[in-house]
Short mmCIF file of C-alpha atoms in Angstrom, two decimals:
data_model
loop_
_atom_site.label_atom_id
_atom_site.label_comp_id
_atom_site.label_asym_id
_atom_site.label_seq_id
_atom_site.Cartn_x
_atom_site.Cartn_y
_atom_site.Cartn_z
CA ALA A 7 -2.59 -2.78 28.09
CA GLU A 8 -4.36 -0.32 30.57
CA ASN A 9 -5.93 2.36 27.97
CA ILE A 10 -5.86 -0.05 24.83
CA LEU A 11 -8.59 -2.50 25.56
CA SER A 12 -8.48 -3.80 21.62
CA HIS A 13 -5.89 -5.97 23.19
CA LYS A 14 -7.80 -8.26 25.08
CA LEU A 15 -10.89 -8.32 22.37
CA PRO A 16 -11.47 -12.31 20.68
CA LYS A 17 -10.44 -11.44 17.00
CA ARG A 18 -12.24 -14.46 14.49
CA SER A 19 -15.53 -12.83 15.36
CA LEU A 20 -14.60 -9.10 14.41
CA PRO A 21 -15.36 -6.82 11.54
CA PHE A 22 -12.29 -5.96 9.46
CA HIS A 23 -11.56 -2.63 11.32
CA ASN A 24 -11.82 -3.95 13.94
CA ILE A 25 -9.01 -6.71 13.01
CA GLU A 26 -6.77 -4.17 11.66
CA ALA A 27 -6.76 -2.42 15.15
CA THR A 28 -6.43 -5.40 16.93
CA VAL A 29 -3.90 -7.38 14.58
CA HIS A 30 0.01 -7.62 16.11
CA GLU A 31 1.61 -10.37 15.19
CA GLY A 32 3.87 -10.50 11.70
CA ASN A 33 2.81 -6.06 11.68
CA LEU A 34 4.52 -5.29 8.70
CA TYR A 35 4.24 -1.50 9.94
CA PRO A 36 5.79 -1.26 13.41
CA HIS A 37 4.35 2.03 14.87
CA CYS A 38 7.14 1.83 17.41
CA PHE A 39 9.91 1.65 14.75
CA ASN A 40 11.34 4.47 12.83
CA GLY A 41 8.43 4.45 10.27
CA GLN A 42 6.04 6.77 11.85
CA THR A 43 8.35 9.51 13.54
CA GLU A 44 6.26 12.19 11.68
CA LEU A 45 3.49 11.33 14.04
CA SER A 46 3.30 12.87 17.78
CA LEU A 47 1.18 10.56 20.02
CA SER A 48 -1.70 12.66 19.55
CA ASP A 49 -1.77 12.46 16.23
CA HIS A 50 -1.26 8.36 16.74
CA ILE A 51 -4.27 8.71 19.04
CA GLN A 52 -6.28 10.72 16.49
CA TYR A 53 -5.17 9.10 13.24
CA GLY A 54 -3.60 5.58 13.97
CA SER A 55 -4.58 2.04 13.45
CA LYS A 56 -4.18 0.64 17.13
CA SER A 57 -6.53 3.78 18.66
CA ALA A 58 -9.05 2.34 16.38
CA SER A 59 -10.48 6.19 16.22
CA SER A 60 -12.65 7.29 13.41
CA PHE A 61 -12.29 10.51 11.36
CA GLN A 62 -14.12 12.45 8.49
CA LEU A 63 -11.89 12.94 5.14
CA SER A 64 -11.36 16.73 4.38
CA TRP A 65 -12.16 18.34 1.17
CA LEU A 66 -10.85 20.19 -0.95
CA GLY A 67 -11.81 22.29 -4.79
CA ILE A 68 -9.09 22.32 -6.53
CA ARG A 69 -8.80 23.69 -9.77
CA LYS A 70 -8.84 20.97 -12.70
CA SER A 71 -6.09 22.00 -14.97
CA LEU A 72 -3.78 21.25 -12.07
CA LEU A 73 -5.28 17.76 -11.75
CA ARG A 74 -5.29 13.88 -13.62
CA ASN A 75 -7.96 11.74 -12.75
CA ASN A 76 -8.98 7.96 -13.90
CA LEU A 77 -12.82 7.00 -13.21
CA PRO A 78 -15.13 4.97 -13.72
CA ALA A 79 -17.64 7.74 -14.34
CA THR A 80 -18.21 11.00 -14.82
CA GLU A 81 -16.73 13.38 -11.78
CA GLU A 82 -20.19 13.76 -10.68
CA VAL A 83 -21.67 10.72 -11.13
CA HIS A 84 -18.82 9.77 -9.61
CA TRP A 85 -18.57 11.38 -6.29
CA GLN A 86 -22.37 11.25 -5.88
CA SER A 87 -22.05 7.23 -5.71
CA GLU A 88 -18.91 7.47 -3.10
CA ILE A 89 -20.21 10.50 -0.60
CA GLY A 90 -24.01 10.25 -2.11
CA ALA A 91 -26.12 13.17 -3.83
CA MET A 92 -26.74 15.24 -0.76
CA GLU A 93 -23.12 15.57 0.63
CA TYR A 94 -21.58 16.05 -2.96
CA ALA A 95 -24.67 19.27 -3.60
CA ASN A 96 -23.21 20.37 -0.11
CA LEU A 97 -19.78 20.32 -1.25
CA MET A 98 -20.44 22.45 -4.32
CA ALA A 99 -22.66 24.56 -2.50
CA ALA A 100 -19.73 25.43 -0.32
CA LEU A 101 -17.30 25.59 -3.13
CA GLU A 102 -19.45 27.98 -4.94
CA GLN A 103 -20.09 29.96 -1.74
CA TYR A 104 -16.62 31.58 -3.11
CA GLY A 105 -17.24 32.88 -6.10
CA VAL A 106 -15.98 30.97 -8.54
CA ASN A 107 -17.35 28.60 -11.47
CA GLY A 108 -18.01 25.10 -10.06
CA ASN A 109 -17.26 23.71 -13.41
CA ASP A 110 -13.96 24.36 -13.13
CA TYR A 111 -12.66 22.61 -10.32
CA SER A 112 -13.13 18.93 -9.04
CA LEU A 113 -13.51 17.26 -5.41
CA VAL A 114 -10.36 15.87 -3.94
CA PRO A 115 -10.30 13.94 -0.47
CA ILE A 116 -7.68 14.74 1.73
CA HIS A 117 -6.66 13.09 5.08
CA PRO A 118 -6.76 15.99 7.90
CA TRP A 119 -3.59 15.17 9.09
CA GLN A 120 -2.04 16.02 5.89
CA LEU A 121 -4.11 18.95 5.46
CA LEU A 122 -2.31 20.74 8.43
CA ASN A 123 1.31 19.15 7.46
CA ILE A 124 0.98 21.19 3.85
CA GLU A 125 -1.04 24.46 5.50
CA LYS A 126 1.95 26.55 4.55
CA SER A 127 2.40 25.10 1.10
CA LEU A 128 -1.17 25.83 0.63
CA LYS A 129 -1.17 29.13 1.78
CA LEU A 130 -0.49 30.75 -1.71
CA PRO A 131 -2.62 28.35 -4.05
CA LYS A 132 -5.75 29.50 -1.81
CA ALA A 133 -4.94 32.70 -2.01
CA ARG A 134 -5.30 32.31 -5.85
CA GLN A 135 -8.25 30.38 -5.52
CA ASP A 136 -6.46 27.14 -7.06
CA ILE A 137 -7.15 25.29 -4.39
CA ILE A 138 -9.95 26.04 -1.74
CA SER A 139 -10.64 24.29 1.05
CA LEU A 140 -13.98 22.69 2.30
CA GLY A 141 -13.57 21.49 4.87
CA PRO A 142 -14.63 18.03 6.67
CA ALA A 143 -17.73 15.95 5.39
CA GLY A 144 -19.15 12.39 4.73
CA ASP A 145 -18.15 9.02 6.00
CA LEU A 146 -16.41 7.99 9.26
CA TYR A 147 -13.25 6.68 8.30
CA GLN A 148 -10.48 4.61 10.41
CA ALA A 149 -6.95 4.02 9.62
CA SER A 150 -5.79 0.44 8.43
CA GLN A 151 -2.41 -0.78 9.40
CA SER A 152 -0.55 1.13 6.52
CA LEU A 153 -1.76 4.40 7.99
CA HIS A 154 -2.41 5.82 4.45
CA THR A 155 -5.10 3.27 3.62
CA LEU A 156 -8.20 4.06 5.48
CA VAL A 157 -11.61 2.27 6.11
CA ASN A 158 -14.99 3.00 5.59
CA VAL A 159 -16.74 2.58 9.31
CA SER A 160 -19.61 4.03 8.56
CA GLN A 161 -19.87 2.08 5.55
CA PRO A 162 -17.72 -1.42 5.75
CA ALA A 163 -19.06 -2.06 2.07
CA LYS A 164 -18.16 1.11 0.55
CA ALA A 165 -14.46 0.89 -0.66
CA GLN A 166 -11.33 2.26 1.41
CA VAL A 167 -9.93 4.99 0.28
CA ARG A 168 -5.74 5.44 -0.08
CA LEU A 169 -4.54 8.81 0.64
CA PRO A 170 -1.41 10.57 0.50
CA LEU A 171 1.02 11.24 3.42
CA ASN A 172 4.18 13.26 4.48
CA ILE A 173 5.10 10.29 6.92
CA THR A 174 8.25 7.34 5.80
CA CYS A 175 6.80 4.24 6.09
CA SER A 176 9.06 0.97 5.06
CA ASN A 177 12.26 3.82 4.19
CA SER A 178 9.31 5.39 1.40
CA LYS A 179 7.22 8.09 1.66
CA ASN A 180 3.66 7.73 1.51
CA SER A 181 2.82 9.52 -1.82
CA GLN A 182 1.19 9.57 -5.50
CA GLN A 183 4.42 8.35 -7.62
CA LYS A 184 4.43 10.60 -10.77
CA LYS A 185 5.73 7.33 -12.96
CA SER A 186 2.58 5.35 -11.89
CA LEU A 187 -0.10 7.97 -11.20
CA CYS A 188 -3.65 7.48 -12.86
CA VAL A 189 -2.46 4.06 -14.07
CA ALA A 190 -3.84 2.12 -10.41
CA PRO A 191 -7.54 1.06 -12.48
CA THR A 192 -5.76 -0.05 -15.81
CA LEU A 193 -3.32 -2.13 -13.46
CA SER A 194 -6.09 -3.79 -11.04
CA SER A 195 -7.85 -4.48 -14.32
CA TRP A 196 -5.23 -6.22 -15.84
CA LEU A 197 -4.53 -8.36 -12.40
CA GLN A 198 -8.16 -8.85 -11.74
CA HIS A 199 -8.47 -10.30 -15.15
CA ILE A 200 -5.34 -13.06 -14.43
CA VAL A 201 -7.23 -14.16 -11.31
CA ALA A 202 -10.56 -14.51 -12.85
CA THR A 203 -9.33 -16.66 -16.08
CA ASP A 204 -6.38 -18.41 -14.00
CA ASN A 205 -7.84 -22.35 -12.86
CA PHE A 206 -5.69 -22.78 -10.44
CA LEU A 207 -6.18 -19.47 -8.21
CA GLN A 208 -10.14 -19.62 -8.84
CA LYS A 209 -10.19 -23.63 -7.37
CA LYS A 210 -7.26 -24.12 -5.30
CA CYS A 211 -6.71 -20.96 -3.97
CA SER A 212 -10.09 -19.25 -4.03
CA MET A 213 -8.16 -16.46 -4.55
CA ILE A 214 -9.67 -12.62 -4.75
CA MET A 215 -8.49 -9.42 -5.55
CA LEU A 216 -9.30 -6.29 -4.53
CA GLY A 217 -9.10 -3.86 -7.01
CA ASP A 218 -8.08 0.18 -7.37
CA TYR A 219 -10.94 1.19 -9.26
CA ALA A 220 -10.49 5.49 -9.18
CA GLU A 221 -7.73 8.27 -8.96
CA ILE A 222 -7.31 11.59 -8.60
CA ALA A 223 -4.34 13.10 -8.11
CA LEU A 224 -2.57 17.04 -8.41
CA THR A 225 0.17 16.75 -10.54
CA THR A 226 2.48 18.60 -13.09
CA SER A 227 1.52 16.66 -15.90
CA GLY A 228 -1.54 19.17 -17.83
CA SER A 229 1.51 22.40 -17.41
CA ALA A 230 1.15 23.35 -21.25
CA ASN A 231 -2.31 24.89 -19.93
CA LEU A 232 -0.95 26.51 -16.57
CA THR A 233 0.05 29.35 -15.32
CA ALA A 234 4.35 29.96 -13.91
CA GLU A 235 2.42 30.32 -10.66
CA GLN A 236 0.41 27.20 -10.95
CA VAL A 237 3.00 25.46 -12.15
CA GLU A 238 4.97 26.40 -9.03
CA THR A 239 2.27 25.07 -7.22
CA ALA A 240 2.01 21.83 -8.73
CA SER A 241 5.53 20.95 -8.80
CA LEU A 242 5.17 22.23 -4.68
CA LEU A 243 2.30 19.54 -4.26
CA GLU A 244 2.92 17.08 -6.59
CA GLY A 245 2.02 13.53 -4.76
CA GLN A 246 0.78 15.26 -1.94
CA ILE A 247 -2.82 15.49 -2.90
CA GLY A 248 -5.07 12.91 -4.63
CA ALA A 249 -6.93 9.44 -3.87
CA ILE A 250 -7.39 6.12 -4.91
CA PHE A 251 -10.45 4.16 -3.97
#
């Protein structure tokens, strides 16, 4: 009551990311329960939804052979659309400073808390330059109530981004599941078509469905073309690196 002033704000006129920080009624993700025991108090202050703190995503350069994606355009066009041509050029320039061929790598955002959490697992992939850490870049984001879905604060009309987090929520890990990897855009298109062509949902319910339109993930799916070390890396980090827009 003394430190979180958002409790006292009227909610009806707030933008979405502020509502996410102030809604407590019927909260399906009770942060005082065992759902987020992996987060410390300082983590909640920096990355939790109730503190309404904003932060940049961290970025990795990852060998394309370690990744699968389902994007609406080429990688270059997609990332320029998401983060801007200048920010994309800066990240690619930072990647090439490591003496690698940028064409062999893809950019992948990662939650800064997740980057610290998997730091030990990244040690060998970094040494082999299978994964290169490029630092923070781009817009500011704020955690929604689900924590691993982030709302763009700098540009509210831009997409929310869902990132894997090694925390337990509703008794399951917030990771990308291999069995459903890179099918989110396809399923979203199917469901949106159903909603758009259903008279009841359109006229009576005024239902609007936000669609997942882009996904990228680190996976062992392309293991036939990987070295033994890369298979080890992909197996260790599968489900822990990726993004859904």
